[in-house]
PDB file of C-alpha atoms in Angstrom:
ATOM      1  CA  MET A 655      20.152 -36.976   4.652  1.00 61.00           C
ATOM      2  CA  GLU A 656      21.863 -34.968   7.414  1.00 66.00           C
ATOM      3  CA  ASN A 657      22.096 -31.883   5.184  1.00 72.00           C
ATOM      4  CA  TYR A 658      18.366 -32.191   4.420  1.00 73.00           C
ATOM      5  CA  ALA A 659      17.479 -32.196   8.149  1.00 74.00           C
ATOM      6  CA  ASN A 660      19.915 -29.337   8.743  1.00 81.00           C
ATOM      7  CA  ASN A 661      17.890 -27.158   6.358  1.00 85.00           C
ATOM      8  CA  TYR A 662      14.786 -27.716   8.480  1.00 89.00           C
ATOM      9  CA  VAL A 663      16.696 -26.814  11.621  1.00 89.00           C
ATOM     10  CA  VAL A 664      17.779 -23.513  10.057  1.00 91.00           C
ATOM     11  CA  VAL A 665      14.200 -22.715   9.042  1.00 92.00           C
ATOM     12  CA  ALA A 666      12.932 -23.629  12.509  1.00 93.00           C
ATOM     13  CA  VAL A 667      15.528 -21.369  14.139  1.00 95.00           C
ATOM     14  CA  PHE A 668      14.504 -18.441  11.930  1.00 96.00           C
ATOM     15  CA  ILE A 669      10.811 -19.013  12.665  1.00 97.00           C
ATOM     16  CA  PHE A 670      11.577 -19.194  16.390  1.00 97.00           C
ATOM     17  CA  LEU A 671      13.627 -15.974  16.243  1.00 97.00           C
ATOM     18  CA  GLY A 672      11.002 -14.306  14.073  1.00 97.00           C
ATOM     19  CA  ILE A 673       8.426 -14.917  16.804  1.00 97.00           C
ATOM     20  CA  LEU A 674      10.669 -14.461  19.841  1.00 98.00           C
ATOM     21  CA  LEU A 675      12.357 -11.151  18.949  1.00 97.00           C
ATOM     22  CA  PRO A 676       9.175  -9.086  18.420  1.00 96.00           C
ATOM     23  CA  VAL A 677       7.591 -10.566  21.563  1.00 97.00           C
ATOM     24  CA  VAL A 678      10.676  -9.726  23.626  1.00 97.00           C
ATOM     25  CA  ALA A 679      10.919  -6.210  22.139  1.00 97.00           C
ATOM     26  CA  LEU A 680       7.263  -5.465  22.859  1.00 96.00           C
ATOM     27  CA  THR A 681       7.474  -6.897  26.376  1.00 96.00           C
ATOM     28  CA  VAL A 682      10.602  -4.910  27.236  1.00 96.00           C
ATOM     29  CA  GLY A 683       8.991  -1.786  25.780  1.00 95.00           C
ATOM     30  CA  ARG A 684       5.902  -2.312  27.915  1.00 93.00           C
ATOM     31  CA  LEU A 685       8.004  -2.734  31.056  1.00 94.00           C
ATOM     32  CA  LEU A 686      10.231   0.299  30.441  1.00 94.00           C
ATOM     33  CA  ARG A 687       7.793   2.904  29.141  1.00 92.00           C
ATOM     34  CA  PRO A 688       5.984   5.297  31.449  1.00 90.00           C
ATOM     35  CA  ASN A 689       2.310   4.463  31.845  1.00 86.00           C
ATOM     36  CA  LYS A 690       0.162   7.176  33.415  1.00 87.00           C
ATOM     37  CA  PRO A 691      -3.095   7.250  31.466  1.00 86.00           C
ATOM     38  CA  ASN A 692      -5.666   9.942  32.113  1.00 88.00           C
ATOM     39  CA  GLU A 693      -8.798  11.142  30.355  1.00 84.00           C
ATOM     40  CA  LEU A 694      -7.039  13.965  28.512  1.00 78.00           C
ATOM     41  CA  LYS A 695      -4.386  11.641  27.073  1.00 79.00           C
ATOM     42  CA  GLN A 696      -6.996   9.214  25.790  1.00 78.00           C
ATOM     43  CA  THR A 697      -8.959  11.781  23.770  1.00 75.00           C
ATOM     44  CA  THR A 698      -8.693  11.966  20.006  1.00 72.00           C
ATOM     45  CA  TYR A 699      -6.033  14.382  18.775  1.00 71.00           C
ATOM     46  CA  GLU A 700      -7.156  16.692  15.971  1.00 66.00           C
ATOM     47  CA  SER A 701      -4.285  19.121  15.376  1.00 72.00           C
ATOM     48  CA  GLY A 702      -4.593  20.640  18.831  1.00 70.00           C
ATOM     49  CA  ASN A 703      -8.327  21.338  18.478  1.00 72.00           C
ATOM     50  CA  GLU A 704     -11.125  19.852  20.500  1.00 71.00           C
ATOM     51  CA  PRO A 705     -12.613  16.794  18.748  1.00 67.00           C
ATOM     52  CA  VAL A 706     -15.912  17.547  17.004  1.00 73.00           C
ATOM     53  CA  GLY A 707     -18.463  14.964  15.936  1.00 72.00           C
ATOM     54  CA  GLU A 708     -18.106  11.222  15.663  1.00 72.00           C
ATOM     55  CA  GLY A 709     -14.944   9.347  14.817  1.00 67.00           C
ATOM     56  CA  GLN A 710     -16.698   7.152  12.252  1.00 74.00           C
ATOM     57  CA  VAL A 711     -17.588   9.292   9.252  1.00 74.00           C
ATOM     58  CA  ARG A 712     -18.976   7.837   6.030  1.00 78.00           C
ATOM     59  CA  PHE A 713     -17.097   8.871   2.913  1.00 75.00           C
ATOM     60  CA  ASN A 714     -18.330   8.746  -0.623  1.00 75.00           C
ATOM     61  CA  ILE A 715     -17.005   5.739  -2.546  1.00 76.00           C
ATOM     62  CA  ARG A 716     -15.580   8.103  -5.180  1.00 74.00           C
ATOM     63  CA  TYR A 717     -12.747   8.999  -2.808  1.00 78.00           C
ATOM     64  CA  TYR A 718     -11.630   5.378  -2.813  1.00 80.00           C
ATOM     65  CA  LEU A 719     -12.063   5.042  -6.570  1.00 77.00           C
ATOM     66  CA  PHE A 720      -9.934   8.124  -7.174  1.00 78.00           C
ATOM     67  CA  ALA A 721      -7.313   6.755  -4.785  1.00 82.00           C
ATOM     68  CA  LEU A 722      -7.320   3.450  -6.652  1.00 81.00           C
ATOM     69  CA  MET A 723      -6.922   5.214  -9.980  1.00 78.00           C
ATOM     70  CA  PHE A 724      -4.026   7.204  -8.538  1.00 83.00           C
ATOM     71  CA  VAL A 725      -2.304   4.036  -7.358  1.00 83.00           C
ATOM     72  CA  ILE A 726      -2.724   2.406 -10.763  1.00 77.00           C
ATOM     73  CA  PHE A 727      -1.163   5.315 -12.637  1.00 78.00           C
ATOM     74  CA  ASP A 728       1.473   5.816  -9.960  1.00 83.00           C
ATOM     75  CA  VAL A 729       2.554   2.206 -10.471  1.00 79.00           C
ATOM     76  CA  GLU A 730       2.667   2.865 -14.205  1.00 78.00           C
ATOM     77  CA  THR A 731       5.049   5.762 -13.619  1.00 80.00           C
ATOM     78  CA  VAL A 732       7.236   3.589 -11.403  1.00 83.00           C
ATOM     79  CA  PHE A 733       7.537   1.066 -14.229  1.00 79.00           C
ATOM     80  CA  LEU A 734       8.004   3.624 -17.003  1.00 82.00           C
ATOM     81  CA  TYR A 735      10.966   5.503 -15.526  1.00 83.00           C
ATOM     82  CA  PRO A 736      13.496   2.622 -15.330  1.00 83.00           C
ATOM     83  CA  TRP A 737      12.299   1.410 -18.711  1.00 81.00           C
ATOM     84  CA  ALA A 738      12.948   4.832 -20.250  1.00 83.00           C
ATOM     85  CA  VAL A 739      16.393   5.048 -18.664  1.00 85.00           C
ATOM     86  CA  ALA A 740      17.493   1.653 -19.983  1.00 83.00           C
ATOM     87  CA  TYR A 741      15.561   1.708 -23.285  1.00 81.00           C
ATOM     88  CA  ASN A 742      18.627   1.822 -25.559  1.00 83.00           C
ATOM     89  CA  LYS A 743      20.063  -1.326 -23.974  1.00 85.00           C
ATOM     90  CA  LEU A 744      16.825  -3.323 -23.941  1.00 82.00           C
ATOM     91  CA  GLY A 745      15.752  -3.338 -27.585  1.00 82.00           C
ATOM     92  CA  LEU A 746      12.533  -3.727 -29.532  1.00 86.00           C
ATOM     93  CA  PHE A 747      11.086  -6.585 -27.474  1.00 86.00           C
ATOM     94  CA  VAL A 748      10.872  -4.414 -24.375  1.00 85.00           C
ATOM     95  CA  LEU A 749       9.244  -1.632 -26.393  1.00 87.00           C
ATOM     96  CA  VAL A 750       6.499  -4.070 -27.395  1.00 90.00           C
ATOM     97  CA  GLU A 751       6.103  -5.191 -23.786  1.00 87.00           C
ATOM     98  CA  MET A 752       5.751  -1.588 -22.604  1.00 86.00           C
ATOM     99  CA  VAL A 753       3.182  -0.821 -25.305  1.00 89.00           C
ATOM    100  CA  ILE A 754       1.168  -3.830 -24.115  1.00 91.00           C
ATOM    101  CA  PHE A 755       1.475  -2.653 -20.484  1.00 85.00           C
ATOM    102  CA  ALA A 756       0.446   0.920 -21.315  1.00 85.00           C
ATOM    103  CA  GLY A 757      -2.389  -0.418 -23.494  1.00 91.00           C
ATOM    104  CA  MET A 758      -3.770  -2.457 -20.612  1.00 88.00           C
ATOM    105  CA  LEU A 759      -3.706   0.626 -18.407  1.00 83.00           C
ATOM    106  CA  LEU A 760      -5.395   2.638 -21.151  1.00 87.00           C
ATOM    107  CA  ILE A 761      -8.134   0.010 -21.378  1.00 90.00           C
ATOM    108  CA  GLY A 762      -8.646   0.338 -17.627  1.00 83.00           C
ATOM    109  CA  LEU A 763      -8.815   4.127 -17.912  1.00 82.00           C
ATOM    110  CA  LEU A 764     -11.341   3.926 -20.746  1.00 88.00           C
ATOM    111  CA  TYR A 765     -13.431   1.457 -18.739  1.00 86.00           C
ATOM    112  CA  ALA A 766     -13.424   3.802 -15.724  1.00 80.00           C
ATOM    113  CA  TRP A 767     -14.320   6.719 -17.982  1.00 84.00           C
ATOM    114  CA  LYS A 768     -17.188   4.747 -19.547  1.00 88.00           C
ATOM    115  CA  LYS A 769     -18.529   3.833 -16.094  1.00 82.00           C
ATOM    116  CA  ARG A 770     -18.325   7.552 -15.153  1.00 80.00           C
ATOM    117  CA  VAL A 771     -15.970   6.839 -12.268  1.00 74.00           C
ATOM    118  CA  LEU A 772     -13.891   9.892 -13.143  1.00 73.00           C
ATOM    119  CA  LYS A 773     -16.859  12.263 -13.069  1.00 75.00           C
ATOM    120  CA  TRP A 774     -16.891  14.126  -9.770  1.00 70.00           C
ATOM    121  CA  ASN A 775     -20.371  15.058  -8.559  1.00 68.00           C
ATOM    122  CA  SER A 776     -20.871  17.157  -5.445  1.00 57.00           C
ATOM    123  CA  VAL A 777     -22.547  15.224  -2.696  1.00 52.00           C
TER     124      VAL A 777
END
């Protein structure tokens, strides 16, 4: 029973430290950093140029869809490389698993193509 309670004490200590350490670090940083705000420092920085227009600009949803497609196929590449390196050691079962994985991604690509997500129209 004592060992069981000891586990909770360890978890409680880690939760306490997980909250305390960031709060202390941020508080010490706030006390030590220089703080002299002025209007020029609080303007938006655009590569050394004067800010033009509003900060909130509406983007076409296609930008996000292309980004999502990139992430999907980037993740596929991350999974394919270690598989290809260790293929000889893994055997036929892993080949079948990778074909299933690539097939699911291909189905997603075909679905996006059918919905004309990949067609880029000028706005």
